[in-house]
Short mmCIF file of C-alpha atoms in Angstrom, two decimals:
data_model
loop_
_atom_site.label_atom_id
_atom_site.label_comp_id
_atom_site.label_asym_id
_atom_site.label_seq_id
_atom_site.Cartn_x
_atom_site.Cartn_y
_atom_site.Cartn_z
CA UNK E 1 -23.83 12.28 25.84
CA UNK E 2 -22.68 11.72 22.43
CA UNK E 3 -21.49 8.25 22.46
CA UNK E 4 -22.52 5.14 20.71
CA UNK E 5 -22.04 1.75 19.81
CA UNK E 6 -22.14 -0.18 17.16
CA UNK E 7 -22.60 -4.23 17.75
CA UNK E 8 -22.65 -7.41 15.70
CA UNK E 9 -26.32 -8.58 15.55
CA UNK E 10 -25.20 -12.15 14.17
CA UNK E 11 -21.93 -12.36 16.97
CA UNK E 12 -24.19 -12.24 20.35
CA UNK E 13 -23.89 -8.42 19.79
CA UNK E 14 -20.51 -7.81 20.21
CA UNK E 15 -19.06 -4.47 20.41
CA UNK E 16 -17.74 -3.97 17.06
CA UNK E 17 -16.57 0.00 17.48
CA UNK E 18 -17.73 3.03 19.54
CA UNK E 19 -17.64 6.52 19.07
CA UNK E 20 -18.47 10.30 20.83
CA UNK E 21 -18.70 13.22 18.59
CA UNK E 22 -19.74 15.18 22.08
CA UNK E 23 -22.75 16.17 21.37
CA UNK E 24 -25.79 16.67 23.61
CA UNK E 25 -28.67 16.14 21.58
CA UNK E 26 -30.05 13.13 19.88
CA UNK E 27 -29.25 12.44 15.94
CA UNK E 28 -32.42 13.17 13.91
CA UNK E 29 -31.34 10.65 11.76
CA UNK E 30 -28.19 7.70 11.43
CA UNK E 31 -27.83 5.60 8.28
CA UNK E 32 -25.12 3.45 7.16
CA UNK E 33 -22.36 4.49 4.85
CA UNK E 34 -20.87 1.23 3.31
CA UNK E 35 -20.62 -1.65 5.37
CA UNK E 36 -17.92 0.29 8.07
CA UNK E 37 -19.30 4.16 8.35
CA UNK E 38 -22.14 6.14 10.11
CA UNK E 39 -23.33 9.29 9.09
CA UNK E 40 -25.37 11.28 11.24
CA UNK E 41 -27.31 14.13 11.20
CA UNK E 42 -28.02 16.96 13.18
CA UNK E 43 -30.10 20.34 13.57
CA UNK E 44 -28.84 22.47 16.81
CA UNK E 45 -30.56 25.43 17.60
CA UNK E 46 -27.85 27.26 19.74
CA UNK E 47 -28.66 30.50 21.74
CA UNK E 48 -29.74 33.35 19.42
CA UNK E 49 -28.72 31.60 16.65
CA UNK E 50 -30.37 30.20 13.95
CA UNK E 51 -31.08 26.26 13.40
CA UNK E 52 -27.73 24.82 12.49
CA UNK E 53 -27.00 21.22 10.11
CA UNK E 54 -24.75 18.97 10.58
CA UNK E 55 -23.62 16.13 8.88
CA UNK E 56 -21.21 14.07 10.81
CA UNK E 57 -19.59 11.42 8.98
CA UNK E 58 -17.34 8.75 11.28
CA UNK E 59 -15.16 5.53 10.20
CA UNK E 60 -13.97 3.14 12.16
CA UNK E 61 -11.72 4.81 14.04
CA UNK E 62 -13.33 7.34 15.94
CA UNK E 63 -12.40 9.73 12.49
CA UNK E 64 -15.36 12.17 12.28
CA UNK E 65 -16.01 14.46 9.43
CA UNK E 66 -18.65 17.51 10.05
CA UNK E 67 -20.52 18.72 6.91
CA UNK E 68 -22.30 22.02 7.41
CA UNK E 69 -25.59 22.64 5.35
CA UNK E 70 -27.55 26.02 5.59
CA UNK E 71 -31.27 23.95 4.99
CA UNK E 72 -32.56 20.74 6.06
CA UNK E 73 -31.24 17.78 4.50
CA UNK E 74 -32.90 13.49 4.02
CA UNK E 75 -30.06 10.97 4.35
CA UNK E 76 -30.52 8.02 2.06
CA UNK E 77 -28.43 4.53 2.90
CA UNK E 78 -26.87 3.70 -0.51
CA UNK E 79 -24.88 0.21 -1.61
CA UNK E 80 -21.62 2.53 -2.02
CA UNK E 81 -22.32 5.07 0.33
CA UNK E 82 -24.49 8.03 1.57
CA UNK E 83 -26.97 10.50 -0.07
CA UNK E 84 -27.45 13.57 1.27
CA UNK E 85 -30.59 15.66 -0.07
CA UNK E 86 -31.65 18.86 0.57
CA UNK E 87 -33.43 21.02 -1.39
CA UNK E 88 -31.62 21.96 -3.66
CA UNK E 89 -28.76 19.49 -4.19
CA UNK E 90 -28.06 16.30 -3.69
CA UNK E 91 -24.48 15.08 -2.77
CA UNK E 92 -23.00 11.33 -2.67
CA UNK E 93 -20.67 10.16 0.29
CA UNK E 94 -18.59 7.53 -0.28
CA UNK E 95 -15.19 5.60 1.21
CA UNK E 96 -12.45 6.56 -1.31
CA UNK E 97 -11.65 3.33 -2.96
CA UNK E 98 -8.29 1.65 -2.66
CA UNK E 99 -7.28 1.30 -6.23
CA UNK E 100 -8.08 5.59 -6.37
CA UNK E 101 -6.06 5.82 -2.81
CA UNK E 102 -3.16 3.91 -4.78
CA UNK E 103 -2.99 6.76 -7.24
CA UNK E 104 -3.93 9.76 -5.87
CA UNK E 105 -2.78 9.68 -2.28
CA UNK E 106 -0.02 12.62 -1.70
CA UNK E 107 3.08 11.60 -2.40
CA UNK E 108 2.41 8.27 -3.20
CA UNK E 109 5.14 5.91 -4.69
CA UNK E 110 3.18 2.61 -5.01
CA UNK E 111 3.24 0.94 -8.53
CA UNK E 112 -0.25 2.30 -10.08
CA UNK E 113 0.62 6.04 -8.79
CA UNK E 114 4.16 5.47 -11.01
CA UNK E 115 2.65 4.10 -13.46
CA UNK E 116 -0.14 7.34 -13.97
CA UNK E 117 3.47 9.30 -13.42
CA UNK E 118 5.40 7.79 -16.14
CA UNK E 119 2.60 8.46 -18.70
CA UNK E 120 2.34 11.99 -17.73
CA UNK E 121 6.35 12.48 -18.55
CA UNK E 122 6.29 10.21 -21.10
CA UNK E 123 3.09 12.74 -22.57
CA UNK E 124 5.50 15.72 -21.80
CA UNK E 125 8.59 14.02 -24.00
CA UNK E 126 10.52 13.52 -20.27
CA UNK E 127 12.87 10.64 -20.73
CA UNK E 128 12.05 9.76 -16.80
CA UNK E 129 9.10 8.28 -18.05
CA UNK E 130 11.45 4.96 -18.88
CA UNK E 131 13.33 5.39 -15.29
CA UNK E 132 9.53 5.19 -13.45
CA UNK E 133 8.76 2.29 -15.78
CA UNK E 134 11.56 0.48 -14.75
CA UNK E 135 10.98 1.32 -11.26
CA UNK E 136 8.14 -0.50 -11.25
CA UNK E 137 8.23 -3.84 -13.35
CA UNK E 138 8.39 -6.68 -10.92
CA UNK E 139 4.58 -4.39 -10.48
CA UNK E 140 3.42 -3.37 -13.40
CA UNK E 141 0.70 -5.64 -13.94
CA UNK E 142 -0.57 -5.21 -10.64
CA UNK E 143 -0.28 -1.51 -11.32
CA UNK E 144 -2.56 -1.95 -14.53
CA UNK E 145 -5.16 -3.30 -13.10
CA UNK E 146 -5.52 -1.24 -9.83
CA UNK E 147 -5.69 1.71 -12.66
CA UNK E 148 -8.12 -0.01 -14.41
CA UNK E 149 -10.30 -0.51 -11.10
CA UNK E 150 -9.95 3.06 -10.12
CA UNK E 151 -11.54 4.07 -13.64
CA UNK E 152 -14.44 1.87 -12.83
CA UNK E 153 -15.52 3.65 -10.21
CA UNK E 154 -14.37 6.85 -11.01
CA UNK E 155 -16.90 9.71 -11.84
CA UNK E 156 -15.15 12.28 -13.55
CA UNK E 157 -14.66 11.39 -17.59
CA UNK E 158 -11.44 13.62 -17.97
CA UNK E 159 -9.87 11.39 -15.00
CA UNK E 160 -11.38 8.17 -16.08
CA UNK E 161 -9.61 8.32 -19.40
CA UNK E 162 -6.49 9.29 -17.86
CA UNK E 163 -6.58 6.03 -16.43
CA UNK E 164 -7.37 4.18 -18.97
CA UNK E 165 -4.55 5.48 -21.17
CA UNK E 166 -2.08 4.68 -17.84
CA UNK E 167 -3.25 1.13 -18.44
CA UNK E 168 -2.95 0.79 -21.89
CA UNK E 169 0.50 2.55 -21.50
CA UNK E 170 1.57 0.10 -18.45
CA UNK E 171 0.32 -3.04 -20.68
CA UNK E 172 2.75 -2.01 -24.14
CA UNK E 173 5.46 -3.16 -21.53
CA UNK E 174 4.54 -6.12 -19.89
CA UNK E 175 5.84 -9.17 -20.34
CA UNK E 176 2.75 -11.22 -20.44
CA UNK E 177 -0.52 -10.27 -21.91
CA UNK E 178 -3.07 -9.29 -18.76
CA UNK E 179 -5.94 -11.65 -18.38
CA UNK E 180 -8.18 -9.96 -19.94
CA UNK E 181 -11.60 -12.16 -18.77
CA UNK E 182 -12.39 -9.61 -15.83
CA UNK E 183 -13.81 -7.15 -18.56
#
């Protein structure tokens, strides 16, 4: 009890991924969550206990991530991910992008993740602001433009600005102008 599968309705339903998130009851509901994710949802009424529910949210593999609500909640299929209603809030699901995992992921060394670095020293008065810059600038316009993308579909102002200024930063020092047509 607990397992699923998810197949290909367009490739003669081939198994595409399956999961178990052991649990005996049925889903009340299952909705997509981008084009790889399923979230499901859940109200257990243990023993004694009062009505418990859980979202679970699984990738493809076999990763599942419980979310714990005190009331009923509605999922909603979005384009770029899940809502999750309940009474009183509502809350938005969503795969981390890869131009924000470039940057943000713990101890992260990729180009776009230096390049956010060197601004911050170079903000501060460091002189390894020049050191991270020339770590990266076989990279750097590939770094400017994943930190570009990750303030496109960033939500927080503070954080999209601080990518924006890493891109204007990374762009004083490249050799070639960036194509500019994507914007």
């Amino acid at each position: 009890r607990g397992a699923f599968k998810v197949l290909s309705v367009t490739d003669n339903l081939q198994k595409l991924d399956e999961g178990n998130i052991q649990c005996g009851t049925r889903p009340r509901q299952m909705v997509w969550c981008t084009d790889d994710c399923i979230v499901l949802y859940y109200a257990i009424s243990p023993p004694a206990e009062s009505m418990r529910h859980i979202v679970f949210v699984g990738g493809p593999q076999d990763d599942w991530i419980p979310y714990h609500y005190d009331t009923p909640v509605h999922l909603v299929s979005e384009w770029d991910g899940c809502r999750i209603v309940g009474p009183k809030k509502t809350e938005l699901v969503q795969r981390v992008p890869a131009s924000t995992e470039a940057i943000f992921s713990i101890g992260n060394c990729d180009p776009p993740a230096m390049l956010c670095y060197a601004l911050e020293r170079y903000e501060k008065g460091d002189v390894c602001a020049q050191e991270s810059l020339r770590l990266i600038k076989g990279d750097l316009a590939e770094a400017v433009e994943t930190c570009t993308e990750a303030a496109r579909v960033e939500l927080e102002p503070q954080v999209v600005q601080s990518l924006l200024n890493a891109s204007k930063f990374g762009r004083h020092f490249m050799a070639t102008a960036p194509d500019t047509s994507r914007f």
